[in-house]
Amino acid sequence: MRPAIRVRTPQEIRTARRPRRHRCWGHLVAAALWPMHDANLGTLLRTCDAVGACLAVPPFRWVDDALARGNTLRQPACVHRVGSPLPWLADERRAGAAILGVELADEAVRLADLPAARRRTVMVLGHEATGIPPEALDLLDGAVEIPMIGTGSSLNVAVAGSLVLYRLAGLL
Ligand SMILES: C[S@@+](CC[C@H](N)C(=O)[O-])C[C@H]1O[C@@H](n2cnc3c(N)ncnc32)[C@H](O)[C@@H]1O
């Protein structure tokens, strides 16, 4: 007979979790530099917290409001404001970070073949309607694509970013 499945309580989950100090601007950064829909920012913030990543966003008032609404975490989340996306990405690259685009691109590796990040990695997400701007594509070290077999042409950006973050964090 199959053992009954018991869902852990929030208290049990918190107690069992390994205490892990989040190092700001550490290993993983999710860069949502051209956001359009506020709900996606809250979803990304939750995933960043789950995998120990920072979230980089533009310094817009509506973005702050969206994050405040979407942040249902107990701890303050690690959010950084990036004024000029392209110079920031170039600086990150010069400083040794891997710049990985999440995009449907010819040269992209498939998600299942993406190794966990072994060095600082900035995961770049595209605009919800137009994708990663062409000028930013030139700054990428590589890209990852999530294979799709359905009728839609792309995934929701927060879903795509969350899947890739889990993979980069080595948790999937
Ligand atoms: C809704 S899609 C953008 C639409 C599409 N690029 C276009 O120009 O019509 C928003 C972003 O989600 C990410 N994304 C969505 N589906 C993806 C997939 N299957 N693989 C990789 N990235 C994806 C990419 O970062 C993309 O730029």
Short mmCIF file of N, CA and C and ligand atoms in Angstrom, two decimals:
data_model
loop_
_atom_site.label_atom_id
_atom_site.label_comp_id
_atom_site.label_asym_id
_atom_site.label_seq_id
_atom_site.Cartn_x
_atom_site.Cartn_y
_atom_site.Cartn_z
N MET A 1 0.83 -1.20 0.00
CA MET A 1 0.00 0.00 0.00
C MET A 1 0.88 1.27 0.00
N ARG A 2 0.47 2.25 -0.79
CA ARG A 2 1.25 3.49 -0.85
C ARG A 2 1.15 4.25 0.46
N PRO A 3 2.28 4.82 0.94
CA PRO A 3 2.16 5.64 2.16
C PRO A 3 1.35 6.90 1.87
N ALA A 4 0.58 7.32 2.83
CA ALA A 4 -0.20 8.55 2.65
C ALA A 4 0.75 9.73 2.52
N ILE A 5 0.43 10.68 1.68
CA ILE A 5 1.28 11.86 1.50
C ILE A 5 0.82 12.94 2.47
N ARG A 6 1.77 13.40 3.30
CA ARG A 6 1.42 14.45 4.27
C ARG A 6 2.13 15.74 3.88
N VAL A 7 1.39 16.79 3.72
CA VAL A 7 1.98 18.08 3.36
C VAL A 7 2.61 18.70 4.60
N ARG A 8 3.88 19.16 4.46
CA ARG A 8 4.55 19.76 5.62
C ARG A 8 3.92 21.10 5.97
N THR A 9 3.92 21.42 7.24
CA THR A 9 3.36 22.70 7.68
C THR A 9 4.38 23.81 7.40
N PRO A 10 3.93 25.07 7.30
CA PRO A 10 4.89 26.16 7.11
C PRO A 10 5.96 26.19 8.20
N GLN A 11 5.57 25.87 9.43
CA GLN A 11 6.52 25.85 10.55
C GLN A 11 7.59 24.78 10.32
N GLU A 12 7.18 23.59 9.90
CA GLU A 12 8.13 22.50 9.62
C GLU A 12 9.07 22.89 8.49
N ILE A 13 8.52 23.51 7.47
CA ILE A 13 9.35 23.90 6.31
C ILE A 13 10.41 24.90 6.75
N ARG A 14 10.00 25.87 7.56
CA ARG A 14 10.96 26.90 8.01
C ARG A 14 12.05 26.29 8.88
N THR A 15 11.66 25.37 9.77
CA THR A 15 12.62 24.78 10.71
C THR A 15 13.62 23.90 9.97
N ALA A 16 13.14 23.19 8.93
CA ALA A 16 14.02 22.24 8.23
C ALA A 16 14.97 22.93 7.27
N ARG A 17 14.65 24.17 6.87
CA ARG A 17 15.47 24.82 5.84
C ARG A 17 16.84 25.22 6.38
N ARG A 18 17.87 24.91 5.62
CA ARG A 18 19.22 25.24 6.03
C ARG A 18 19.37 26.76 6.10
N PRO A 19 19.84 27.29 7.25
CA PRO A 19 20.00 28.74 7.28
C PRO A 19 21.08 29.15 6.28
N ARG A 20 20.79 30.12 5.44
CA ARG A 20 21.74 30.47 4.36
C ARG A 20 21.66 31.97 4.19
N ARG A 21 22.76 32.62 4.53
CA ARG A 21 22.75 34.06 4.40
C ARG A 21 22.82 34.44 2.93
N HIS A 22 21.91 35.29 2.52
CA HIS A 22 21.93 35.73 1.12
C HIS A 22 23.04 36.76 0.95
N ARG A 23 23.97 36.48 0.04
CA ARG A 23 25.04 37.44 -0.21
C ARG A 23 24.58 38.35 -1.32
N CYS A 24 24.40 39.62 -0.97
CA CYS A 24 23.86 40.55 -1.94
C CYS A 24 24.82 40.68 -3.13
N TRP A 25 24.24 40.78 -4.33
CA TRP A 25 25.04 40.78 -5.55
C TRP A 25 25.98 39.59 -5.57
N GLY A 26 25.47 38.46 -5.14
CA GLY A 26 26.29 37.25 -5.09
C GLY A 26 26.31 36.53 -6.41
N HIS A 27 26.03 35.28 -6.36
CA HIS A 27 26.21 34.35 -7.46
C HIS A 27 25.25 34.60 -8.64
N LEU A 28 23.99 34.80 -8.32
CA LEU A 28 22.97 34.86 -9.37
C LEU A 28 22.20 36.17 -9.32
N VAL A 29 22.01 36.76 -10.51
CA VAL A 29 21.20 37.97 -10.61
C VAL A 29 20.19 37.77 -11.74
N ALA A 30 18.92 37.93 -11.43
CA ALA A 30 17.89 37.90 -12.47
C ALA A 30 17.68 39.35 -12.93
N ALA A 31 17.92 39.61 -14.21
CA ALA A 31 17.83 40.99 -14.69
C ALA A 31 16.57 41.16 -15.54
N ALA A 32 15.57 41.80 -14.93
CA ALA A 32 14.33 42.13 -15.65
C ALA A 32 14.42 43.62 -15.97
N LEU A 33 15.20 43.93 -16.98
CA LEU A 33 15.59 45.33 -17.22
C LEU A 33 14.60 46.07 -18.11
N TRP A 34 13.70 45.32 -18.77
CA TRP A 34 12.71 45.96 -19.66
C TRP A 34 11.32 45.41 -19.33
N PRO A 35 10.87 45.57 -18.10
CA PRO A 35 9.60 44.95 -17.71
C PRO A 35 8.40 45.73 -18.25
N MET A 36 7.28 45.03 -18.40
CA MET A 36 6.07 45.68 -18.87
C MET A 36 4.90 45.42 -17.92
N HIS A 37 4.75 44.16 -17.45
CA HIS A 37 3.60 43.82 -16.61
C HIS A 37 4.03 43.67 -15.16
N ASP A 38 3.33 44.36 -14.26
CA ASP A 38 3.76 44.35 -12.86
C ASP A 38 3.66 42.99 -12.18
N ALA A 39 2.66 42.17 -12.58
CA ALA A 39 2.49 40.88 -11.89
C ALA A 39 3.73 39.99 -12.07
N ASN A 40 4.39 40.11 -13.22
CA ASN A 40 5.56 39.27 -13.46
C ASN A 40 6.71 39.60 -12.50
N LEU A 41 6.80 40.84 -12.08
CA LEU A 41 7.89 41.24 -11.18
C LEU A 41 7.73 40.57 -9.81
N GLY A 42 6.49 40.51 -9.32
CA GLY A 42 6.25 39.85 -8.03
C GLY A 42 6.57 38.37 -8.11
N THR A 43 6.21 37.74 -9.22
CA THR A 43 6.50 36.31 -9.39
C THR A 43 8.01 36.07 -9.42
N LEU A 44 8.72 36.91 -10.16
CA LEU A 44 10.18 36.76 -10.24
C LEU A 44 10.84 36.97 -8.88
N LEU A 45 10.31 37.92 -8.14
CA LEU A 45 10.87 38.20 -6.81
C LEU A 45 10.78 36.97 -5.90
N ARG A 46 9.64 36.29 -5.96
CA ARG A 46 9.46 35.07 -5.14
C ARG A 46 10.47 34.01 -5.55
N THR A 47 10.67 33.85 -6.86
CA THR A 47 11.63 32.83 -7.31
C THR A 47 13.05 33.21 -6.90
N CYS A 48 13.37 34.50 -7.04
CA CYS A 48 14.72 34.95 -6.63
C CYS A 48 14.97 34.60 -5.17
N ASP A 49 13.99 34.85 -4.33
CA ASP A 49 14.13 34.53 -2.92
C ASP A 49 14.34 33.02 -2.74
N ALA A 50 13.56 32.24 -3.48
CA ALA A 50 13.62 30.78 -3.31
C ALA A 50 14.99 30.21 -3.67
N VAL A 51 15.66 30.81 -4.66
CA VAL A 51 16.94 30.24 -5.11
C VAL A 51 18.14 31.07 -4.62
N GLY A 52 17.90 32.14 -3.88
CA GLY A 52 19.00 32.96 -3.37
C GLY A 52 19.59 33.90 -4.40
N ALA A 53 18.77 34.39 -5.29
CA ALA A 53 19.25 35.33 -6.33
C ALA A 53 18.82 36.75 -6.00
N CYS A 54 19.51 37.73 -6.61
CA CYS A 54 19.07 39.13 -6.56
C CYS A 54 18.20 39.40 -7.79
N LEU A 55 17.39 40.43 -7.69
CA LEU A 55 16.59 40.86 -8.84
C LEU A 55 17.04 42.27 -9.23
N ALA A 56 17.40 42.45 -10.49
CA ALA A 56 17.79 43.78 -10.98
C ALA A 56 16.66 44.33 -11.86
N VAL A 57 16.24 45.53 -11.55
CA VAL A 57 15.11 46.15 -12.27
C VAL A 57 15.44 47.62 -12.56
N PRO A 58 14.69 48.25 -13.46
CA PRO A 58 14.92 49.68 -13.71
C PRO A 58 14.32 50.52 -12.58
N PRO A 59 14.84 51.73 -12.40
CA PRO A 59 14.43 52.56 -11.25
C PRO A 59 13.16 53.35 -11.55
N PHE A 60 12.07 52.66 -11.84
CA PHE A 60 10.80 53.33 -12.13
C PHE A 60 9.87 53.21 -10.93
N ARG A 61 9.10 54.25 -10.73
CA ARG A 61 8.15 54.27 -9.61
C ARG A 61 7.16 53.10 -9.69
N TRP A 62 6.64 52.82 -10.92
CA TRP A 62 5.65 51.75 -11.03
C TRP A 62 6.27 50.39 -10.73
N VAL A 63 7.58 50.26 -10.99
CA VAL A 63 8.27 49.00 -10.69
C VAL A 63 8.34 48.81 -9.16
N ASP A 64 8.72 49.88 -8.45
CA ASP A 64 8.75 49.81 -6.98
C ASP A 64 7.38 49.44 -6.43
N ASP A 65 6.34 50.09 -6.96
CA ASP A 65 4.98 49.80 -6.49
C ASP A 65 4.61 48.34 -6.77
N ALA A 66 4.97 47.87 -7.96
CA ALA A 66 4.64 46.48 -8.33
C ALA A 66 5.36 45.51 -7.41
N LEU A 67 6.62 45.80 -7.09
CA LEU A 67 7.38 44.90 -6.23
C LEU A 67 6.83 44.93 -4.80
N ALA A 68 6.43 46.10 -4.36
CA ALA A 68 5.86 46.20 -3.00
C ALA A 68 4.57 45.37 -2.93
N ARG A 69 3.76 45.45 -3.98
CA ARG A 69 2.51 44.67 -4.01
C ARG A 69 2.79 43.18 -4.11
N GLY A 70 3.81 42.83 -4.92
CA GLY A 70 4.06 41.41 -5.19
C GLY A 70 4.91 40.75 -4.13
N ASN A 71 5.51 41.53 -3.24
CA ASN A 71 6.40 40.93 -2.25
C ASN A 71 5.61 40.43 -1.05
N THR A 72 5.36 39.11 -1.06
CA THR A 72 4.63 38.52 0.06
C THR A 72 5.60 37.78 0.98
N LEU A 73 6.88 38.12 0.87
CA LEU A 73 7.89 37.43 1.68
C LEU A 73 7.97 38.05 3.07
N ARG A 74 8.51 37.26 4.02
CA ARG A 74 8.68 37.80 5.36
C ARG A 74 9.89 38.72 5.45
N GLN A 75 10.93 38.36 4.68
CA GLN A 75 12.17 39.13 4.71
C GLN A 75 12.13 40.19 3.60
N PRO A 76 12.86 41.29 3.77
CA PRO A 76 12.99 42.21 2.64
C PRO A 76 13.71 41.50 1.49
N ALA A 77 13.25 41.72 0.29
CA ALA A 77 13.86 41.03 -0.85
C ALA A 77 15.08 41.80 -1.35
N CYS A 78 15.93 41.11 -2.10
CA CYS A 78 17.16 41.74 -2.58
C CYS A 78 16.93 42.31 -3.98
N VAL A 79 16.60 43.58 -4.04
CA VAL A 79 16.28 44.22 -5.32
C VAL A 79 17.26 45.35 -5.57
N HIS A 80 17.79 45.42 -6.79
CA HIS A 80 18.72 46.49 -7.15
C HIS A 80 18.19 47.25 -8.36
N ARG A 81 18.37 48.55 -8.32
CA ARG A 81 17.89 49.39 -9.42
C ARG A 81 19.02 49.67 -10.38
N VAL A 82 18.77 49.38 -11.64
CA VAL A 82 19.78 49.57 -12.68
C VAL A 82 19.30 50.69 -13.60
N GLY A 83 20.05 51.79 -13.61
CA GLY A 83 19.63 52.95 -14.39
C GLY A 83 19.76 52.76 -15.89
N SER A 84 20.92 52.32 -16.33
CA SER A 84 21.17 52.17 -17.77
C SER A 84 21.54 50.72 -18.06
N PRO A 85 20.62 49.95 -18.59
CA PRO A 85 20.84 48.51 -18.76
C PRO A 85 22.10 48.15 -19.53
N LEU A 86 22.35 48.82 -20.66
CA LEU A 86 23.46 48.37 -21.51
C LEU A 86 24.83 48.60 -20.85
N PRO A 87 25.12 49.82 -20.35
CA PRO A 87 26.39 50.00 -19.65
C PRO A 87 26.53 49.07 -18.43
N TRP A 88 25.41 48.83 -17.74
CA TRP A 88 25.47 47.94 -16.58
C TRP A 88 25.85 46.52 -16.99
N LEU A 89 25.22 46.03 -18.06
CA LEU A 89 25.55 44.68 -18.53
C LEU A 89 27.01 44.62 -18.98
N ALA A 90 27.47 45.67 -19.66
CA ALA A 90 28.87 45.69 -20.12
C ALA A 90 29.82 45.69 -18.92
N ASP A 91 29.49 46.46 -17.88
CA ASP A 91 30.33 46.48 -16.67
C ASP A 91 30.37 45.10 -16.01
N GLU A 92 29.21 44.47 -15.91
CA GLU A 92 29.14 43.15 -15.30
C GLU A 92 30.02 42.16 -16.06
N ARG A 93 29.96 42.26 -17.37
CA ARG A 93 30.73 41.35 -18.20
C ARG A 93 32.23 41.58 -18.00
N ARG A 94 32.62 42.87 -18.00
CA ARG A 94 34.03 43.22 -17.79
C ARG A 94 34.52 42.73 -16.44
N ALA A 95 33.61 42.75 -15.45
CA ALA A 95 33.99 42.33 -14.10
C ALA A 95 34.01 40.81 -13.95
N GLY A 96 33.66 40.10 -15.02
CA GLY A 96 33.83 38.64 -14.99
C GLY A 96 32.55 37.84 -14.89
N ALA A 97 31.40 38.51 -14.86
CA ALA A 97 30.14 37.76 -14.79
C ALA A 97 29.81 37.15 -16.15
N ALA A 98 29.15 36.03 -16.12
CA ALA A 98 28.60 35.45 -17.36
C ALA A 98 27.24 36.11 -17.59
N ILE A 99 27.02 36.57 -18.82
CA ILE A 99 25.75 37.23 -19.14
C ILE A 99 24.94 36.25 -20.00
N LEU A 100 23.88 35.73 -19.44
CA LEU A 100 23.10 34.68 -20.10
C LEU A 100 21.71 35.20 -20.46
N GLY A 101 21.40 35.22 -21.74
CA GLY A 101 20.08 35.64 -22.17
C GLY A 101 19.10 34.48 -22.09
N VAL A 102 17.87 34.79 -21.70
CA VAL A 102 16.79 33.80 -21.75
C VAL A 102 15.96 34.19 -22.96
N GLU A 103 16.10 33.45 -24.03
CA GLU A 103 15.46 33.88 -25.27
C GLU A 103 15.33 32.73 -26.26
N LEU A 104 14.32 32.85 -27.11
CA LEU A 104 14.17 31.88 -28.20
C LEU A 104 15.11 32.35 -29.30
N ALA A 105 16.26 31.70 -29.37
CA ALA A 105 17.30 32.16 -30.30
C ALA A 105 17.97 30.96 -30.94
N ASP A 106 18.44 31.14 -32.17
CA ASP A 106 19.07 30.04 -32.90
C ASP A 106 20.24 29.42 -32.13
N GLU A 107 21.02 30.29 -31.49
CA GLU A 107 22.25 29.81 -30.85
C GLU A 107 22.03 29.33 -29.42
N ALA A 108 20.80 29.36 -28.95
CA ALA A 108 20.53 29.06 -27.53
C ALA A 108 20.73 27.58 -27.23
N VAL A 109 21.18 27.30 -26.00
CA VAL A 109 21.20 25.91 -25.52
C VAL A 109 19.82 25.61 -24.96
N ARG A 110 19.46 24.35 -24.96
CA ARG A 110 18.17 23.97 -24.39
C ARG A 110 18.29 23.94 -22.88
N LEU A 111 17.20 24.23 -22.21
CA LEU A 111 17.22 24.32 -20.75
C LEU A 111 17.82 23.08 -20.10
N ALA A 112 17.47 21.89 -20.61
CA ALA A 112 17.95 20.65 -20.01
C ALA A 112 19.46 20.51 -20.10
N ASP A 113 20.08 21.23 -21.04
CA ASP A 113 21.54 21.15 -21.22
C ASP A 113 22.27 22.28 -20.50
N LEU A 114 21.53 23.13 -19.82
CA LEU A 114 22.17 24.27 -19.13
C LEU A 114 22.76 23.81 -17.81
N PRO A 115 24.07 23.98 -17.62
CA PRO A 115 24.66 23.57 -16.33
C PRO A 115 24.36 24.61 -15.25
N ALA A 116 24.49 24.20 -14.00
CA ALA A 116 24.34 25.15 -12.89
C ALA A 116 25.44 26.19 -12.99
N ALA A 117 25.15 27.39 -12.53
CA ALA A 117 26.12 28.49 -12.62
C ALA A 117 27.30 28.22 -11.67
N ARG A 118 28.50 28.29 -12.22
CA ARG A 118 29.69 28.07 -11.38
C ARG A 118 30.37 29.38 -11.04
N ARG A 119 29.97 30.44 -11.69
CA ARG A 119 30.48 31.77 -11.36
C ARG A 119 29.32 32.74 -11.41
N ARG A 120 29.59 33.97 -11.02
CA ARG A 120 28.53 34.96 -11.03
C ARG A 120 27.85 35.00 -12.40
N THR A 121 26.55 34.93 -12.40
CA THR A 121 25.80 34.89 -13.66
C THR A 121 24.64 35.87 -13.61
N VAL A 122 24.56 36.70 -14.66
CA VAL A 122 23.43 37.62 -14.80
C VAL A 122 22.49 37.01 -15.84
N MET A 123 21.28 36.69 -15.42
CA MET A 123 20.29 36.10 -16.32
C MET A 123 19.40 37.22 -16.87
N VAL A 124 19.49 37.43 -18.18
CA VAL A 124 18.81 38.57 -18.80
C VAL A 124 17.48 38.12 -19.40
N LEU A 125 16.40 38.77 -18.98
CA LEU A 125 15.07 38.47 -19.51
C LEU A 125 14.67 39.53 -20.52
N GLY A 126 13.80 39.16 -21.44
CA GLY A 126 13.37 40.10 -22.47
C GLY A 126 12.12 40.86 -22.08
N HIS A 127 11.83 41.87 -22.87
CA HIS A 127 10.58 42.62 -22.75
C HIS A 127 9.43 41.68 -23.11
N GLU A 128 8.30 41.83 -22.41
CA GLU A 128 7.19 40.90 -22.61
C GLU A 128 6.67 40.89 -24.05
N ALA A 129 6.78 42.00 -24.75
CA ALA A 129 6.23 42.05 -26.12
C ALA A 129 7.32 41.93 -27.18
N THR A 130 8.50 42.46 -26.91
CA THR A 130 9.50 42.55 -27.98
C THR A 130 10.78 41.76 -27.71
N GLY A 131 10.86 41.08 -26.58
CA GLY A 131 12.03 40.27 -26.29
C GLY A 131 13.24 41.10 -25.86
N ILE A 132 14.41 40.49 -25.89
CA ILE A 132 15.65 41.19 -25.50
C ILE A 132 16.02 42.16 -26.64
N PRO A 133 16.26 43.45 -26.33
CA PRO A 133 16.59 44.41 -27.39
C PRO A 133 17.86 43.99 -28.15
N PRO A 134 17.91 44.25 -29.46
CA PRO A 134 19.07 43.84 -30.27
C PRO A 134 20.40 44.34 -29.71
N GLU A 135 20.43 45.57 -29.18
CA GLU A 135 21.70 46.09 -28.65
C GLU A 135 22.18 45.26 -27.46
N ALA A 136 21.24 44.69 -26.70
CA ALA A 136 21.63 43.89 -25.54
C ALA A 136 22.05 42.49 -25.95
N LEU A 137 21.54 42.01 -27.10
CA LEU A 137 21.93 40.67 -27.57
C LEU A 137 23.44 40.61 -27.78
N ASP A 138 24.03 41.75 -28.22
CA ASP A 138 25.47 41.79 -28.47
C ASP A 138 26.29 41.62 -27.18
N LEU A 139 25.67 41.84 -26.05
CA LEU A 139 26.41 41.76 -24.78
C LEU A 139 26.27 40.40 -24.11
N LEU A 140 25.52 39.50 -24.74
CA LEU A 140 25.31 38.18 -24.14
C LEU A 140 26.49 37.25 -24.40
N ASP A 141 26.83 36.44 -23.40
CA ASP A 141 27.82 35.37 -23.62
C ASP A 141 27.15 34.14 -24.22
N GLY A 142 25.87 34.03 -24.02
CA GLY A 142 25.13 32.88 -24.54
C GLY A 142 23.66 33.06 -24.23
N ALA A 143 22.87 32.10 -24.68
CA ALA A 143 21.43 32.17 -24.44
C ALA A 143 20.91 30.78 -24.13
N VAL A 144 19.80 30.76 -23.43
CA VAL A 144 19.14 29.50 -23.12
C VAL A 144 17.69 29.60 -23.56
N GLU A 145 17.19 28.50 -24.10
CA GLU A 145 15.82 28.45 -24.60
C GLU A 145 15.07 27.31 -23.92
N ILE A 146 13.83 27.55 -23.59
CA ILE A 146 13.00 26.51 -23.00
C ILE A 146 12.15 25.93 -24.13
N PRO A 147 12.38 24.66 -24.46
CA PRO A 147 11.64 24.09 -25.59
C PRO A 147 10.14 24.11 -25.35
N MET A 148 9.39 24.31 -26.43
CA MET A 148 7.92 24.37 -26.34
C MET A 148 7.34 23.50 -27.46
N ILE A 149 6.24 22.82 -27.17
CA ILE A 149 5.59 22.04 -28.22
C ILE A 149 4.15 22.47 -28.45
N GLY A 150 3.72 23.48 -27.72
CA GLY A 150 2.33 23.92 -27.83
C GLY A 150 2.13 24.90 -28.98
N THR A 151 1.03 25.62 -28.92
CA THR A 151 0.71 26.53 -30.01
C THR A 151 1.18 27.96 -29.75
N GLY A 152 1.45 28.29 -28.49
CA GLY A 152 1.92 29.64 -28.17
C GLY A 152 3.34 29.84 -28.67
N SER A 153 3.69 31.10 -28.99
CA SER A 153 5.04 31.33 -29.51
C SER A 153 6.06 31.50 -28.39
N SER A 154 5.60 31.81 -27.17
CA SER A 154 6.56 31.96 -26.07
C SER A 154 5.85 31.72 -24.75
N LEU A 155 6.67 31.59 -23.70
CA LEU A 155 6.14 31.44 -22.33
C LEU A 155 5.99 32.81 -21.68
N ASN A 156 5.28 32.85 -20.60
CA ASN A 156 5.27 34.04 -19.77
C ASN A 156 6.70 34.28 -19.27
N VAL A 157 7.11 35.54 -19.24
CA VAL A 157 8.51 35.84 -18.92
C VAL A 157 8.89 35.41 -17.49
N ALA A 158 7.97 35.51 -16.55
CA ALA A 158 8.29 35.12 -15.17
C ALA A 158 8.40 33.60 -15.05
N VAL A 159 7.62 32.89 -15.84
CA VAL A 159 7.72 31.42 -15.85
C VAL A 159 9.07 31.03 -16.46
N ALA A 160 9.40 31.64 -17.60
CA ALA A 160 10.67 31.34 -18.26
C ALA A 160 11.84 31.65 -17.32
N GLY A 161 11.82 32.82 -16.71
CA GLY A 161 12.90 33.23 -15.81
C GLY A 161 13.00 32.30 -14.61
N SER A 162 11.88 31.87 -14.09
CA SER A 162 11.90 31.01 -12.90
C SER A 162 12.50 29.65 -13.23
N LEU A 163 12.13 29.09 -14.38
CA LEU A 163 12.69 27.79 -14.76
C LEU A 163 14.21 27.88 -14.90
N VAL A 164 14.67 28.94 -15.55
CA VAL A 164 16.12 29.08 -15.78
C VAL A 164 16.84 29.33 -14.46
N LEU A 165 16.25 30.14 -13.59
CA LEU A 165 16.90 30.40 -12.29
C LEU A 165 17.07 29.11 -11.49
N TYR A 166 16.06 28.27 -11.50
CA TYR A 166 16.17 27.01 -10.76
C TYR A 166 17.30 26.15 -11.31
N ARG A 167 17.42 26.14 -12.61
CA ARG A 167 18.47 25.36 -13.26
C ARG A 167 19.85 25.95 -12.90
N LEU A 168 19.98 27.28 -13.01
CA LEU A 168 21.25 27.94 -12.71
C LEU A 168 21.65 27.72 -11.25
N ALA A 169 20.65 27.67 -10.37
CA ALA A 169 20.92 27.49 -8.95
C ALA A 169 21.25 26.03 -8.62
N GLY A 170 21.08 25.14 -9.60
CA GLY A 170 21.37 23.72 -9.37
C GLY A 170 20.30 23.02 -8.56
N LEU A 171 19.12 23.59 -8.53
CA LEU A 171 18.05 22.99 -7.72
C LEU A 171 17.08 22.16 -8.57
N LEU A 172 17.30 22.10 -9.87
CA LEU A 172 16.46 21.29 -10.76
C LEU A 172 17.34 20.35 -11.57
C1 LIG B 1 6.65 36.89 -24.09
S1 LIG B 1 8.32 36.67 -24.44
C2 LIG B 1 8.73 37.81 -25.74
C3 LIG B 1 8.08 37.51 -27.00
C4 LIG B 1 8.96 37.28 -28.24
N1 LIG B 1 10.37 37.27 -27.99
C5 LIG B 1 8.62 38.28 -29.29
O1 LIG B 1 9.46 39.09 -29.65
O2 LIG B 1 7.50 38.21 -29.76
C6 LIG B 1 9.10 37.55 -23.15
C7 LIG B 1 10.40 36.99 -22.72
O3 LIG B 1 10.19 35.74 -22.05
C8 LIG B 1 11.30 34.90 -22.23
N2 LIG B 1 10.82 33.66 -22.85
C9 LIG B 1 9.54 33.35 -23.11
N3 LIG B 1 9.44 32.11 -23.60
C10 LIG B 1 10.69 31.62 -23.67
C11 LIG B 1 11.24 30.37 -24.07
N4 LIG B 1 10.49 29.38 -24.50
N5 LIG B 1 12.58 30.20 -23.99
C12 LIG B 1 13.37 31.20 -23.54
N6 LIG B 1 12.90 32.40 -23.14
C13 LIG B 1 11.58 32.61 -23.20
C14 LIG B 1 12.29 35.69 -23.04
O4 LIG B 1 13.16 36.37 -22.16
C15 LIG B 1 11.40 36.65 -23.78
O5 LIG B 1 12.10 37.77 -24.25
#
